[in-house]
Amino acid sequence: MRLLETVAGHEHGAPAKQLARETGLALPTTYHLLRTLVHEGYLRRDRGLFFLGEAAERLSSSGAQQKRRSTVTDTLARWRDVVGVPVYYAVYRDGEIGVVGVADTPGNPAVEEWADFRETGHAHALGQCLLAQLDERSRRDHLDRYPVRPVTPYTVRDSHSLLRRLERSQDTDLVTERQEYALGTVCAAIPLTIGTMAASVAISLPAHQADRLAPAVQQLRSEMRRLLGSLALSISI
């Protein structure tokens, strides 16, 4: 590992003797380890110089992805603890709605995904918020693939009504839905657009606590302004 770290510190490569000197390894040991690492793909040799290989780069990529996921998890947990309600984070990527992270507690559990979130975007706040951020063509393409259909007695009834609602939400930067996806639950979602990717952060509450929804949204907005940078770095997950 020390040898790999030393090679990584030389962008333009380094010879075996230099690597042995910098790592404090005996030269024969260094040669043996270098040959093994080249054979396994962790290093590559070019004109007597050693560079990181594809296997090492894959390790680096996986580690970076894990760090981004950890950042999302930590950020959502922070918002959950401050606001005191379950917090959700979703993105719209490659034509699909994807829930990236959820932070809840046993005392304040998240809404159970009893109907596929991807297919019922018209019924829940996260999906509606993501659809509102799309251009008209992408939005209609999504609804052609996943038509509006009743999920509960309170679900929006048709695509025309949904599109009008999405247009109104663009003016307020807020989507709320009451028992449209899950009976006994109210939700609110805030758009989060970074670069070209649409994303959304949402919260949920039991329907009998609906009066807490607006204050919780304001509190969430405040927290988002403080920690948006850390989440923005992880939006590409």
Short mmCIF file of the C-alpha atoms (twelve columns), coordinates in Angstrom:
data_MODEL
# 
_entry.id   MODEL 
# 
loop_
_atom_site.group_PDB 
_atom_site.id 
_atom_site.type_symbol 
_atom_site.label_atom_id 
_atom_site.label_alt_id 
_atom_site.label_comp_id 
_atom_site.label_asym_id 
_atom_site.label_seq_id 
_atom_site.Cartn_x 
_atom_site.Cartn_y 
_atom_site.Cartn_z 
_atom_site.pdbx_PDB_model_num 
ATOM 1   C CA . MET A 1   0.000   0.000  0.000   1 
ATOM 2   C CA . ARG A 2   2.846   2.372  0.808   1 
ATOM 3   C CA . LEU A 3   4.331   1.645  -2.595  1 
ATOM 4   C CA . LEU A 4   1.013   2.370  -4.326  1 
ATOM 5   C CA . GLU A 5   0.673   5.636  -2.428  1 
ATOM 6   C CA . THR A 6   4.178   6.646  -3.446  1 
ATOM 7   C CA . VAL A 7   3.511   5.904  -7.117  1 
ATOM 8   C CA . ALA A 8   0.275   7.894  -6.886  1 
ATOM 9   C CA . GLY A 9   2.322   10.885 -5.753  1 
ATOM 10  C CA . HIS A 10  4.251   10.912 -9.046  1 
ATOM 11  C CA . GLU A 11  1.959   12.107 -11.802 1 
ATOM 12  C CA . HIS A 12  4.652   11.572 -14.442 1 
ATOM 13  C CA . GLY A 13  5.815   8.208  -13.095 1 
ATOM 14  C CA . ALA A 14  8.861   7.151  -11.103 1 
ATOM 15  C CA . PRO A 15  11.620  4.532  -11.503 1 
ATOM 16  C CA . ALA A 16  12.034  1.586  -9.147  1 
ATOM 17  C CA . LYS A 17  15.131  2.950  -7.405  1 
ATOM 18  C CA . GLN A 18  13.407  6.213  -6.557  1 
ATOM 19  C CA . LEU A 19  10.345  4.356  -5.252  1 
ATOM 20  C CA . ALA A 20  12.544  2.125  -3.099  1 
ATOM 21  C CA . ARG A 21  14.297  5.142  -1.641  1 
ATOM 22  C CA . GLU A 22  11.076  7.033  -0.891  1 
ATOM 23  C CA . THR A 23  9.301   4.064  0.682   1 
ATOM 24  C CA . GLY A 24  12.321  2.817  2.629   1 
ATOM 25  C CA . LEU A 25  12.002  -0.635 1.070   1 
ATOM 26  C CA . ALA A 26  14.978  -2.740 -0.005  1 
ATOM 27  C CA . LEU A 27  15.504  -2.580 -3.745  1 
ATOM 28  C CA . PRO A 28  14.967  -6.360 -4.314  1 
ATOM 29  C CA . THR A 29  11.722  -6.171 -2.319  1 
ATOM 30  C CA . THR A 30  10.644  -3.128 -4.315  1 
ATOM 31  C CA . TYR A 31  11.295  -4.902 -7.636  1 
ATOM 32  C CA . HIS A 32  9.342   -7.940 -6.454  1 
ATOM 33  C CA . LEU A 33  6.358   -5.864 -5.319  1 
ATOM 34  C CA . LEU A 34  6.390   -3.751 -8.475  1 
ATOM 35  C CA . ARG A 35  6.332   -6.855 -10.692 1 
ATOM 36  C CA . THR A 36  3.430   -8.274 -8.692  1 
ATOM 37  C CA . LEU A 37  1.454   -5.014 -8.817  1 
ATOM 38  C CA . VAL A 38  2.017   -4.674 -12.567 1 
ATOM 39  C CA . HIS A 39  0.891   -8.277 -13.093 1 
ATOM 40  C CA . GLU A 40  -2.288  -7.656 -11.085 1 
ATOM 41  C CA . GLY A 41  -3.058  -4.417 -12.923 1 
ATOM 42  C CA . TYR A 42  -2.559  -2.060 -9.981  1 
ATOM 43  C CA . LEU A 43  0.488   -0.532 -11.657 1 
ATOM 44  C CA . ARG A 44  1.692   -0.211 -15.227 1 
ATOM 45  C CA . ARG A 45  5.248   0.191  -16.466 1 
ATOM 46  C CA . ASP A 46  6.266   2.444  -19.323 1 
ATOM 47  C CA . ARG A 47  9.897   3.063  -20.307 1 
ATOM 48  C CA . GLY A 48  11.184  2.138  -16.863 1 
ATOM 49  C CA . LEU A 49  8.685   4.349  -15.021 1 
ATOM 50  C CA . PHE A 50  5.785   3.111  -12.929 1 
ATOM 51  C CA . PHE A 51  2.268   4.582  -12.975 1 
ATOM 52  C CA . LEU A 52  -1.037  3.660  -11.359 1 
ATOM 53  C CA . GLY A 53  -2.878  0.987  -13.348 1 
ATOM 54  C CA . GLU A 54  -6.540  0.443  -14.120 1 
ATOM 55  C CA . ALA A 55  -7.177  -1.677 -11.022 1 
ATOM 56  C CA . ALA A 56  -5.896  1.089  -8.740  1 
ATOM 57  C CA . GLU A 57  -7.984  3.660  -10.579 1 
ATOM 58  C CA . ARG A 58  -11.082 1.524  -10.079 1 
ATOM 59  C CA . LEU A 59  -10.338 1.417  -6.357  1 
ATOM 60  C CA . SER A 60  -10.013 5.187  -6.315  1 
ATOM 61  C CA . SER A 61  -13.288 5.622  -8.179  1 
ATOM 62  C CA . SER A 62  -15.138 3.277  -5.814  1 
ATOM 63  C CA . GLY A 63  -13.730 5.077  -2.790  1 
ATOM 64  C CA . ALA A 64  -14.810 8.455  -4.138  1 
ATOM 65  C CA . GLN A 65  -18.320 7.151  -4.773  1 
ATOM 66  C CA . GLN A 66  -18.548 5.764  -1.239  1 
ATOM 67  C CA . LYS A 67  -17.445 9.119  0.121   1 
ATOM 68  C CA . ARG A 68  -20.145 10.910 -1.881  1 
ATOM 69  C CA . ARG A 69  -22.770 8.485  -0.606  1 
ATOM 70  C CA . SER A 70  -21.564 9.059  2.938   1 
ATOM 71  C CA . THR A 71  -21.878 12.812 2.409   1 
ATOM 72  C CA . VAL A 72  -25.501 12.441 1.276   1 
ATOM 73  C CA . THR A 73  -26.314 10.167 4.216   1 
ATOM 74  C CA . ASP A 74  -24.736 12.524 6.749   1 
ATOM 75  C CA . THR A 75  -26.414 15.593 5.261   1 
ATOM 76  C CA . LEU A 76  -29.876 14.029 5.245   1 
ATOM 77  C CA . ALA A 77  -29.408 12.826 8.821   1 
ATOM 78  C CA . ARG A 78  -28.429 16.344 9.883   1 
ATOM 79  C CA . TRP A 79  -31.558 17.805 8.287   1 
ATOM 80  C CA . ARG A 80  -33.726 15.067 9.810   1 
ATOM 81  C CA . ASP A 81  -32.406 15.793 13.297  1 
ATOM 82  C CA . VAL A 82  -32.860 19.547 12.964  1 
ATOM 83  C CA . VAL A 83  -36.324 19.475 11.381  1 
ATOM 84  C CA . GLY A 84  -37.529 16.436 13.322  1 
ATOM 85  C CA . VAL A 85  -39.199 14.655 10.396  1 
ATOM 86  C CA . PRO A 86  -38.163 12.080 7.763   1 
ATOM 87  C CA . VAL A 87  -36.132 13.596 4.906   1 
ATOM 88  C CA . TYR A 88  -35.863 12.216 1.374   1 
ATOM 89  C CA . TYR A 89  -33.503 12.980 -1.499  1 
ATOM 90  C CA . ALA A 90  -34.292 12.018 -5.104  1 
ATOM 91  C CA . VAL A 91  -32.923 12.762 -8.569  1 
ATOM 92  C CA . TYR A 92  -34.238 12.467 -12.115 1 
ATOM 93  C CA . ARG A 93  -31.673 10.687 -14.257 1 
ATOM 94  C CA . ASP A 94  -31.867 8.837  -17.567 1 
ATOM 95  C CA . GLY A 95  -35.613 9.315  -17.697 1 
ATOM 96  C CA . GLU A 96  -36.265 7.773  -14.296 1 
ATOM 97  C CA . ILE A 97  -37.083 8.928  -10.774 1 
ATOM 98  C CA . GLY A 98  -34.569 7.582  -8.279  1 
ATOM 99  C CA . VAL A 99  -34.687 7.933  -4.505  1 
ATOM 100 C CA . VAL A 100 -31.038 8.321  -3.520  1 
ATOM 101 C CA . GLY A 101 -31.375 8.558  0.247   1 
ATOM 102 C CA . VAL A 102 -33.846 8.580  3.127   1 
ATOM 103 C CA . ALA A 103 -33.221 9.598  6.730   1 
ATOM 104 C CA . ASP A 104 -35.806 8.714  9.376   1 
ATOM 105 C CA . THR A 105 -36.079 7.384  12.919  1 
ATOM 106 C CA . PRO A 106 -38.170 4.649  14.561  1 
ATOM 107 C CA . GLY A 107 -40.300 7.369  16.119  1 
ATOM 108 C CA . ASN A 108 -40.717 9.204  12.811  1 
ATOM 109 C CA . PRO A 109 -40.587 6.519  10.110  1 
ATOM 110 C CA . ALA A 110 -40.417 7.253  6.404   1 
ATOM 111 C CA . VAL A 111 -43.316 6.532  4.077   1 
ATOM 112 C CA . GLU A 112 -43.238 2.907  2.989   1 
ATOM 113 C CA . GLU A 113 -42.731 2.431  -0.747  1 
ATOM 114 C CA . TRP A 114 -45.813 0.328  -1.281  1 
ATOM 115 C CA . ALA A 115 -46.107 1.369  -4.937  1 
ATOM 116 C CA . ASP A 116 -43.029 1.814  -7.135  1 
ATOM 117 C CA . PHE A 117 -41.798 5.419  -6.759  1 
ATOM 118 C CA . ARG A 118 -40.632 5.427  -10.394 1 
ATOM 119 C CA . GLU A 119 -44.067 4.547  -11.746 1 
ATOM 120 C CA . THR A 120 -46.058 6.791  -9.405  1 
ATOM 121 C CA . GLY A 121 -44.194 10.074 -9.706  1 
ATOM 122 C CA . HIS A 122 -47.475 11.863 -10.332 1 
ATOM 123 C CA . ALA A 123 -48.723 10.822 -6.895  1 
ATOM 124 C CA . HIS A 124 -45.954 11.818 -4.497  1 
ATOM 125 C CA . ALA A 125 -44.310 15.143 -3.741  1 
ATOM 126 C CA . LEU A 126 -40.812 14.014 -4.733  1 
ATOM 127 C CA . GLY A 127 -41.962 12.889 -8.156  1 
ATOM 128 C CA . GLN A 128 -44.099 15.941 -8.804  1 
ATOM 129 C CA . CYS A 129 -41.240 18.208 -7.811  1 
ATOM 130 C CA . LEU A 130 -38.862 16.429 -10.184 1 
ATOM 131 C CA . LEU A 131 -41.367 16.472 -13.054 1 
ATOM 132 C CA . ALA A 132 -41.915 20.200 -12.540 1 
ATOM 133 C CA . GLN A 133 -38.217 20.802 -13.228 1 
ATOM 134 C CA . LEU A 134 -38.225 19.005 -16.584 1 
ATOM 135 C CA . ASP A 135 -38.815 20.653 -19.932 1 
ATOM 136 C CA . GLU A 136 -42.196 20.035 -21.522 1 
ATOM 137 C CA . ARG A 137 -40.963 17.318 -23.873 1 
ATOM 138 C CA . SER A 138 -39.242 15.322 -21.122 1 
ATOM 139 C CA . ARG A 139 -42.242 15.691 -18.849 1 
ATOM 140 C CA . ARG A 140 -44.688 14.407 -21.452 1 
ATOM 141 C CA . ASP A 141 -42.317 11.570 -22.339 1 
ATOM 142 C CA . HIS A 142 -42.295 10.506 -18.704 1 
ATOM 143 C CA . LEU A 143 -46.086 10.628 -18.447 1 
ATOM 144 C CA . ASP A 144 -46.416 8.628  -21.668 1 
ATOM 145 C CA . ARG A 145 -44.307 5.890  -20.102 1 
ATOM 146 C CA . TYR A 146 -45.899 6.190  -16.652 1 
ATOM 147 C CA . PRO A 147 -49.492 7.407  -17.137 1 
ATOM 148 C CA . VAL A 148 -51.384 9.137  -14.353 1 
ATOM 149 C CA . ARG A 149 -53.456 6.604  -12.454 1 
ATOM 150 C CA . PRO A 150 -55.186 6.537  -9.057  1 
ATOM 151 C CA . VAL A 151 -52.968 5.443  -6.209  1 
ATOM 152 C CA . THR A 152 -55.308 6.599  -3.433  1 
ATOM 153 C CA . PRO A 153 -58.706 8.319  -3.545  1 
ATOM 154 C CA . TYR A 154 -56.835 11.646 -3.308  1 
ATOM 155 C CA . THR A 155 -54.440 11.154 -6.235  1 
ATOM 156 C CA . VAL A 156 -54.575 13.718 -9.045  1 
ATOM 157 C CA . ARG A 157 -57.090 12.363 -11.552 1 
ATOM 158 C CA . ASP A 158 -55.556 13.014 -14.969 1 
ATOM 159 C CA . SER A 159 -52.438 14.328 -16.715 1 
ATOM 160 C CA . HIS A 160 -54.066 17.661 -17.594 1 
ATOM 161 C CA . SER A 161 -54.724 18.413 -13.917 1 
ATOM 162 C CA . LEU A 162 -51.218 17.281 -13.018 1 
ATOM 163 C CA . LEU A 163 -49.563 19.515 -15.624 1 
ATOM 164 C CA . ARG A 164 -51.490 22.541 -14.359 1 
ATOM 165 C CA . ARG A 165 -50.361 21.786 -10.826 1 
ATOM 166 C CA . LEU A 166 -46.744 21.434 -11.930 1 
ATOM 167 C CA . GLU A 167 -46.888 24.828 -13.622 1 
ATOM 168 C CA . ARG A 168 -48.166 26.433 -10.413 1 
ATOM 169 C CA . SER A 169 -45.447 24.783 -8.345  1 
ATOM 170 C CA . GLN A 170 -42.771 26.407 -10.506 1 
ATOM 171 C CA . ASP A 171 -43.846 29.802 -9.147  1 
ATOM 172 C CA . THR A 172 -43.560 28.768 -5.495  1 
ATOM 173 C CA . ASP A 173 -40.596 26.331 -5.635  1 
ATOM 174 C CA . LEU A 174 -42.648 24.017 -3.465  1 
ATOM 175 C CA . VAL A 175 -44.809 20.950 -4.039  1 
ATOM 176 C CA . THR A 176 -47.193 19.630 -1.406  1 
ATOM 177 C CA . GLU A 177 -49.424 16.591 -1.573  1 
ATOM 178 C CA . ARG A 178 -51.889 15.277 0.939   1 
ATOM 179 C CA . GLN A 179 -52.552 11.540 1.041   1 
ATOM 180 C CA . GLU A 180 -52.073 11.200 -2.729  1 
ATOM 181 C CA . TYR A 181 -49.456 8.475  -2.451  1 
ATOM 182 C CA . ALA A 182 -50.015 7.110  1.063   1 
ATOM 183 C CA . LEU A 183 -53.160 7.463  3.128   1 
ATOM 184 C CA . GLY A 184 -52.577 9.255  6.407   1 
ATOM 185 C CA . THR A 185 -49.479 11.092 5.149   1 
ATOM 186 C CA . VAL A 186 -48.767 14.615 3.905   1 
ATOM 187 C CA . CYS A 187 -45.562 15.549 2.093   1 
ATOM 188 C CA . ALA A 188 -43.730 18.589 0.779   1 
ATOM 189 C CA . ALA A 189 -40.833 18.735 -1.681  1 
ATOM 190 C CA . ILE A 190 -38.364 21.473 -2.596  1 
ATOM 191 C CA . PRO A 191 -36.609 21.564 -5.988  1 
ATOM 192 C CA . LEU A 192 -32.852 21.312 -6.123  1 
ATOM 193 C CA . THR A 193 -31.369 21.903 -9.571  1 
ATOM 194 C CA . ILE A 194 -27.594 21.738 -9.893  1 
ATOM 195 C CA . GLY A 195 -26.152 21.798 -13.376 1 
ATOM 196 C CA . THR A 196 -28.440 19.894 -15.715 1 
ATOM 197 C CA . MET A 197 -29.758 17.349 -13.220 1 
ATOM 198 C CA . ALA A 198 -33.095 17.794 -11.481 1 
ATOM 199 C CA . ALA A 199 -33.172 16.828 -7.817  1 
ATOM 200 C CA . SER A 200 -35.503 17.262 -4.888  1 
ATOM 201 C CA . VAL A 201 -35.503 17.142 -1.105  1 
ATOM 202 C CA . ALA A 202 -38.763 16.267 0.635   1 
ATOM 203 C CA . ILE A 203 -40.259 15.709 4.070   1 
ATOM 204 C CA . SER A 204 -43.296 13.779 5.284   1 
ATOM 205 C CA . LEU A 205 -45.630 13.982 8.261   1 
ATOM 206 C CA . PRO A 206 -48.683 12.109 9.544   1 
ATOM 207 C CA . ALA A 207 -51.846 13.725 8.187   1 
ATOM 208 C CA . HIS A 208 -53.031 14.715 11.658  1 
ATOM 209 C CA . GLN A 209 -49.860 16.835 11.996  1 
ATOM 210 C CA . ALA A 210 -50.393 18.675 8.709   1 
ATOM 211 C CA . ASP A 211 -50.171 22.035 10.495  1 
ATOM 212 C CA . ARG A 212 -46.448 21.323 11.067  1 
ATOM 213 C CA . LEU A 213 -45.723 20.999 7.349   1 
ATOM 214 C CA . ALA A 214 -45.249 24.683 6.485   1 
ATOM 215 C CA . PRO A 215 -42.965 25.494 9.475   1 
ATOM 216 C CA . ALA A 216 -40.939 22.340 8.805   1 
ATOM 217 C CA . VAL A 217 -40.465 23.369 5.167   1 
ATOM 218 C CA . GLN A 218 -39.186 26.787 6.213   1 
ATOM 219 C CA . GLN A 219 -36.777 25.192 8.648   1 
ATOM 220 C CA . LEU A 220 -35.595 22.777 5.975   1 
ATOM 221 C CA . ARG A 221 -34.994 25.623 3.522   1 
ATOM 222 C CA . SER A 222 -32.830 27.346 6.095   1 
ATOM 223 C CA . GLU A 223 -30.784 24.198 6.725   1 
ATOM 224 C CA . MET A 224 -30.430 23.553 2.997   1 
ATOM 225 C CA . ARG A 225 -28.866 26.969 2.495   1 
ATOM 226 C CA . ARG A 226 -26.253 26.112 5.123   1 
ATOM 227 C CA . LEU A 227 -25.283 22.676 3.878   1 
ATOM 228 C CA . LEU A 228 -26.193 22.786 0.197   1 
ATOM 229 C CA . GLY A 229 -22.550 22.728 -0.875  1 
ATOM 230 C CA . SER A 230 -21.862 19.307 0.610   1 
ATOM 231 C CA . LEU A 231 -24.962 17.820 -0.991  1 
ATOM 232 C CA . ALA A 232 -24.259 19.502 -4.327  1 
ATOM 233 C CA . LEU A 233 -20.923 17.723 -4.527  1 
ATOM 234 C CA . SER A 234 -22.757 14.395 -4.202  1 
ATOM 235 C CA . ILE A 235 -25.657 14.948 -6.589  1 
ATOM 236 C CA . SER A 236 -24.058 12.837 -9.313  1 
ATOM 237 C CA . ILE A 237 -24.428 9.582  -7.369  1 
# 
